[in-house]
mmCIF file of C-alpha atoms in Angstrom:
data_model
loop_
_atom_site.group_PDB
_atom_site.id
_atom_site.type_symbol
_atom_site.label_atom_id
_atom_site.label_comp_id
_atom_site.label_asym_id
_atom_site.label_seq_id
_atom_site.Cartn_x
_atom_site.Cartn_y
_atom_site.Cartn_z
ATOM 1 C CA MET M 81 56.209 -22.324 15.147
ATOM 2 C CA LYS M 82 54.168 -21.861 18.265
ATOM 3 C CA ASN M 83 54.077 -18.063 17.120
ATOM 4 C CA ASN M 84 52.623 -18.768 13.919
ATOM 5 C CA LYS M 85 50.293 -20.750 15.555
ATOM 6 C CA SER M 86 49.465 -18.357 18.211
ATOM 7 C CA LEU M 87 49.170 -16.152 15.259
ATOM 8 C CA LEU M 88 46.959 -18.300 13.216
ATOM 9 C CA LEU M 89 44.536 -18.909 16.365
ATOM 10 C CA ILE M 90 44.140 -14.933 17.155
ATOM 11 C CA VAL M 91 43.392 -14.344 13.354
ATOM 12 C CA MET M 92 40.478 -17.733 13.895
ATOM 13 C CA LEU M 93 39.179 -15.920 16.661
ATOM 14 C CA LEU M 94 38.941 -12.000 15.269
ATOM 15 C CA THR M 95 37.719 -13.685 12.484
ATOM 16 C CA ALA M 96 34.613 -15.665 14.281
ATOM 17 C CA GLY M 97 33.591 -13.000 16.539
ATOM 18 C CA VAL M 98 33.422 -10.318 13.437
ATOM 19 C CA ALA M 99 31.165 -12.750 11.589
ATOM 20 C CA SER M 100 29.403 -13.524 14.749
ATOM 21 C CA ALA M 101 28.826 -9.860 15.627
ATOM 22 C CA GLN M 102 27.294 -9.329 11.783
ATOM 23 C CA TYR M 103 24.938 -11.885 12.569
ATOM 24 C CA ALA M 104 23.782 -10.976 15.431
ATOM 25 C CA GLN M 105 23.812 -7.328 15.114
ATOM 26 C CA GLU M 106 20.581 -5.476 15.998
ATOM 27 C CA LYS M 107 18.341 -4.246 13.214
ATOM 28 C CA PRO M 108 18.143 -0.839 12.193
ATOM 29 C CA ASN M 109 15.175 0.941 13.942
ATOM 30 C CA VAL M 110 14.455 3.229 10.476
ATOM 31 C CA GLU M 111 14.948 2.311 7.088
ATOM 32 C CA PHE M 112 13.561 3.456 3.894
ATOM 33 C CA MET M 113 11.020 1.683 1.844
ATOM 34 C CA PHE M 114 8.837 1.508 -1.101
ATOM 35 C CA LYS M 115 5.388 0.083 -2.035
ATOM 36 C CA VAL M 116 3.322 -0.570 -5.371
ATOM 37 C CA GLU M 117 -0.106 -2.001 -5.345
ATOM 38 C CA ALA M 118 -2.710 -2.549 -8.108
ATOM 39 C CA GLY M 119 -6.420 -4.242 -7.939
ATOM 40 C CA TYR M 120 -9.914 -3.887 -8.605
ATOM 41 C CA LEU M 121 -12.654 -1.478 -6.386
ATOM 42 C CA HIS M 122 -16.042 -3.144 -6.065
ATOM 43 C CA ASN M 123 -18.754 -0.452 -5.532
ATOM 44 C CA VAL M 124 -21.166 -1.232 -2.679
ATOM 45 C CA GLY M 125 -22.920 1.924 -2.827
ATOM 46 C CA ASN M 126 -23.442 5.848 -2.215
ATOM 47 C CA TYR M 127 -23.641 7.219 1.166
ATOM 48 C CA GLY M 128 -24.936 11.081 1.471
ATOM 49 C CA LYS M 129 -26.748 13.561 -0.871
ATOM 50 C CA PRO M 130 -25.251 15.982 -3.570
ATOM 51 C CA THR M 131 -25.041 19.217 -2.199
ATOM 52 C CA THR M 132 -26.048 20.547 -5.526
ATOM 53 C CA GLU M 133 -28.991 20.026 -7.647
ATOM 54 C CA ALA M 134 -27.299 20.154 -11.243
ATOM 55 C CA THR M 135 -29.722 19.956 -14.484
ATOM 56 C CA GLY M 136 -27.085 20.990 -17.269
ATOM 57 C CA PRO M 137 -23.470 19.758 -18.466
ATOM 58 C CA ASP M 138 -22.432 23.141 -17.462
ATOM 59 C CA ILE M 139 -23.230 23.619 -13.802
ATOM 60 C CA LYS M 140 -20.730 22.957 -11.340
ATOM 61 C CA GLY M 141 -21.432 21.234 -7.777
ATOM 62 C CA THR M 142 -19.820 19.774 -4.814
ATOM 63 C CA GLY M 143 -21.822 16.343 -4.883
ATOM 64 C CA TYR M 144 -20.663 12.833 -5.451
ATOM 65 C CA ASN M 145 -20.414 12.323 -8.773
ATOM 66 C CA LEU M 146 -20.099 8.043 -8.865
ATOM 67 C CA ASN M 147 -23.037 6.038 -9.206
ATOM 68 C CA ALA M 148 -23.955 2.475 -7.569
ATOM 69 C CA TRP M 149 -22.847 0.778 -10.983
ATOM 70 C CA GLU M 150 -19.387 2.409 -11.283
ATOM 71 C CA GLU M 151 -16.892 -0.172 -10.616
ATOM 72 C CA GLY M 152 -13.217 1.182 -10.419
ATOM 73 C CA ALA M 153 -9.422 -0.255 -11.063
ATOM 74 C CA GLY M 154 -6.746 1.296 -9.633
ATOM 75 C CA LEU M 155 -2.859 1.706 -9.101
ATOM 76 C CA ASN M 156 -1.174 3.351 -5.623
ATOM 77 C CA LEU M 157 2.571 3.674 -5.312
ATOM 78 C CA MET M 158 3.860 4.481 -1.779
ATOM 79 C CA ALA M 159 6.974 5.533 -0.039
ATOM 80 C CA GLY M 160 8.181 6.148 3.469
ATOM 81 C CA ILE M 161 10.154 4.992 6.599
ATOM 82 C CA ASN M 162 10.110 1.209 8.144
ATOM 83 C CA ILE M 163 9.809 1.631 11.937
ATOM 84 C CA SER M 164 11.607 -1.430 13.825
ATOM 85 C CA GLN M 165 10.755 -4.109 10.600
ATOM 86 C CA ASP M 166 7.263 -4.031 11.723
ATOM 87 C CA PHE M 167 5.569 -0.307 11.117
ATOM 88 C CA PHE M 168 5.426 1.559 7.896
ATOM 89 C CA LEU M 169 4.581 5.159 7.747
ATOM 90 C CA GLY M 170 4.737 7.046 4.529
ATOM 91 C CA GLY M 171 2.945 9.391 1.820
ATOM 92 C CA GLY M 172 1.426 7.985 -1.546
ATOM 93 C CA VAL M 173 -0.306 8.655 -4.709
ATOM 94 C CA GLY M 174 -2.954 6.634 -6.599
ATOM 95 C CA TYR M 175 -4.969 6.514 -9.546
ATOM 96 C CA SER M 176 -8.347 4.931 -10.710
ATOM 97 C CA MET M 177 -10.840 4.520 -13.523
ATOM 98 C CA CYS M 178 -14.465 3.786 -12.354
ATOM 99 C CA ALA M 179 -17.025 2.960 -15.006
ATOM 100 C CA PRO M 180 -20.408 1.592 -15.389
ATOM 101 C CA MET M 181 -20.127 -2.239 -15.482
ATOM 102 C CA ARG M 182 -23.666 -2.928 -16.011
ATOM 103 C CA PRO M 183 -23.588 -2.709 -19.029
ATOM 104 C CA ALA M 184 -20.070 -1.732 -19.639
ATOM 105 C CA ARG M 185 -19.339 1.729 -20.724
ATOM 106 C CA PHE M 186 -15.614 2.767 -20.560
ATOM 107 C CA ASP M 187 -16.599 5.706 -22.973
ATOM 108 C CA LYS M 188 -18.346 6.925 -19.659
ATOM 109 C CA SER M 189 -15.470 6.454 -17.396
ATOM 110 C CA SER M 190 -14.283 8.872 -14.693
ATOM 111 C CA ASN M 191 -10.328 9.433 -13.338
ATOM 112 C CA LEU M 192 -9.981 9.859 -9.855
ATOM 113 C CA ALA M 193 -6.472 11.099 -8.363
ATOM 114 C CA ALA M 194 -5.505 10.403 -4.718
ATOM 115 C CA LEU M 195 -2.974 11.770 -2.182
ATOM 116 C CA PHE M 196 -2.769 9.962 0.935
ATOM 117 C CA ILE M 197 -0.824 9.304 4.506
ATOM 118 C CA ASP M 198 -0.274 5.467 4.518
ATOM 119 C CA MET M 199 0.280 3.297 7.604
ATOM 120 C CA ASP M 200 0.526 -0.120 8.270
ATOM 121 C CA PHE M 201 1.813 -2.939 10.948
ATOM 122 C CA ARG M 202 2.831 -6.225 10.208
ATOM 123 C CA PRO M 203 4.886 -8.173 12.491
ATOM 124 C CA VAL M 204 7.835 -10.004 11.014
ATOM 125 C CA GLY M 205 8.527 -13.126 12.303
ATOM 126 C CA ASP M 206 7.552 -15.454 9.817
ATOM 127 C CA ILE M 207 7.275 -16.412 5.879
ATOM 128 C CA TRP M 208 3.727 -15.546 6.445
ATOM 129 C CA ALA M 209 2.307 -12.718 8.584
ATOM 130 C CA PRO M 210 -0.788 -10.510 8.698
ATOM 131 C CA MET M 211 -1.053 -6.758 8.150
ATOM 132 C CA VAL M 212 -3.376 -4.010 9.197
ATOM 133 C CA GLY M 213 -3.396 -0.467 7.910
ATOM 134 C CA ALA M 214 -5.088 2.813 6.929
ATOM 135 C CA ARG M 215 -4.622 5.630 4.533
ATOM 136 C CA VAL M 216 -6.461 9.213 4.898
ATOM 137 C CA GLY M 217 -6.013 11.754 2.313
ATOM 138 C CA GLY M 218 -7.446 13.693 -0.285
ATOM 139 C CA SER M 219 -8.846 12.996 -3.921
ATOM 140 C CA PHE M 220 -9.560 14.599 -7.182
ATOM 141 C CA LEU M 221 -12.039 13.541 -9.341
ATOM 142 C CA MET M 222 -12.297 14.120 -12.891
ATOM 143 C CA ASN M 223 -15.454 13.257 -14.029
ATOM 144 C CA PRO M 224 -17.360 14.935 -17.089
ATOM 145 C CA ASN M 225 -20.954 15.209 -15.803
ATOM 146 C CA ASN M 226 -23.228 17.449 -14.560
ATOM 147 C CA TYR M 227 -21.748 17.793 -10.946
ATOM 148 C CA GLY M 228 -18.164 18.612 -12.703
ATOM 149 C CA ASN M 229 -14.887 17.806 -10.969
ATOM 150 C CA THR M 230 -15.017 17.353 -7.060
ATOM 151 C CA ILE M 231 -12.376 17.290 -4.604
ATOM 152 C CA SER M 232 -13.217 14.651 -1.344
ATOM 153 C CA PRO M 233 -11.920 13.285 1.616
ATOM 154 C CA TYR M 234 -10.090 9.847 1.202
ATOM 155 C CA LEU M 235 -10.227 7.191 4.265
ATOM 156 C CA GLU M 236 -9.474 3.695 4.030
ATOM 157 C CA VAL M 237 -8.715 0.721 6.299
ATOM 158 C CA TYR M 238 -7.623 -2.503 5.154
ATOM 159 C CA ALA M 239 -6.283 -5.778 6.290
ATOM 160 C CA GLY M 240 -3.908 -8.315 4.493
ATOM 161 C CA LEU M 241 -1.358 -11.204 4.689
ATOM 162 C CA ASN M 242 2.668 -11.038 3.883
ATOM 163 C CA TRP M 243 4.465 -13.490 1.921
ATOM 164 C CA PHE M 244 8.245 -12.539 2.983
ATOM 165 C CA TYR M 245 9.885 -14.425 0.075
ATOM 166 C CA ASP M 246 13.124 -13.703 0.969
ATOM 167 C CA HIS M 247 13.046 -16.017 3.809
ATOM 168 C CA ALA M 248 16.687 -16.632 3.855
ATOM 169 C CA LEU M 249 17.642 -13.392 5.172
ATOM 170 C CA MET M 250 14.933 -13.056 7.896
ATOM 171 C CA GLN M 251 17.763 -12.623 10.617
ATOM 172 C CA MET M 252 19.550 -10.003 8.880
ATOM 173 C CA GLU M 253 19.013 -6.314 7.694
ATOM 174 C CA ARG M 254 16.543 -6.351 5.113
ATOM 175 C CA ASN M 255 13.432 -9.017 5.657
ATOM 176 C CA TYR M 256 10.759 -7.154 4.899
ATOM 177 C CA HIS M 257 10.800 -7.941 1.233
ATOM 178 C CA SER M 258 7.339 -9.205 0.584
ATOM 179 C CA LEU M 259 4.560 -9.730 -1.847
ATOM 180 C CA PHE M 260 1.165 -9.142 -0.388
ATOM 181 C CA VAL M 261 -2.795 -9.092 -0.759
ATOM 182 C CA GLU M 262 -5.028 -6.795 1.333
ATOM 183 C CA THR M 263 -8.972 -5.833 1.086
ATOM 184 C CA GLY M 264 -10.589 -3.301 3.462
ATOM 185 C CA ILE M 265 -13.448 -0.439 2.694
ATOM 186 C CA THR M 266 -12.641 2.624 1.343
ATOM 187 C CA LEU M 267 -14.511 5.840 1.311
ATOM 188 C CA VAL M 268 -14.096 8.511 -1.194
ATOM 189 C CA GLN M 269 -15.975 10.745 -3.702
ATOM 190 C CA GLY M 270 -19.250 9.819 -1.621
ATOM 191 C CA THR M 271 -19.136 6.447 -2.282
ATOM 192 C CA VAL M 272 -18.099 3.144 -0.767
ATOM 193 C CA PHE M 273 -15.713 0.687 -2.271
ATOM 194 C CA ILE M 274 -14.509 -2.871 -1.169
ATOM 195 C CA PRO M 275 -10.776 -2.837 -2.824
ATOM 196 C CA ILE M 276 -9.095 -6.197 -3.399
ATOM 197 C CA ARG M 277 -5.364 -5.697 -4.202
ATOM 198 C CA VAL M 278 -2.163 -7.449 -4.951
ATOM 199 C CA GLY M 279 1.139 -5.654 -4.164
ATOM 200 C CA TRP M 280 4.879 -5.776 -3.307
ATOM 201 C CA ARG M 281 7.110 -4.248 -0.615
ATOM 202 C CA TRP M 282 10.485 -3.716 -0.864
#
């Protein structure tokens, strides 16, 4: 009987030690992560000047193609690595449709594709956490107007707020699942946008 009690005590201590170690283990420094977001792009104006004067539909150029009344809506998909739970670095692709909205003319819409590097920092320590980030890349505008198709740099800085809906897992390995909202400034195709987006990371 004494041996049985000793054996039971050893088993209980081992079980408690394993559970404690599992709970207190260090979080992985690097994990894979996805983000998806969609939203509205408010056009606040153009910068610079077209580099080619175009007078007919067959003349190609490298000037910007978006006018001050063209608003946009788009979708971004990103994948990358999550470093120490707080910093994301990855790549993404995006698609936006821009169309004149005063008055609305969807038959005159333009299609904008983007390829970019995405990075953001969001301290993970509560249900709600702020986020700041930036994107750098290039865009291709398929626009049936006088300037033709154009390629331009893509630059964006943004800030937002994360809601970590997996709060029960905050002390465990995967604690970055969140829904978020963000806004900022986007420079693309000679145009300045203010994006307003909602997204999901997992």
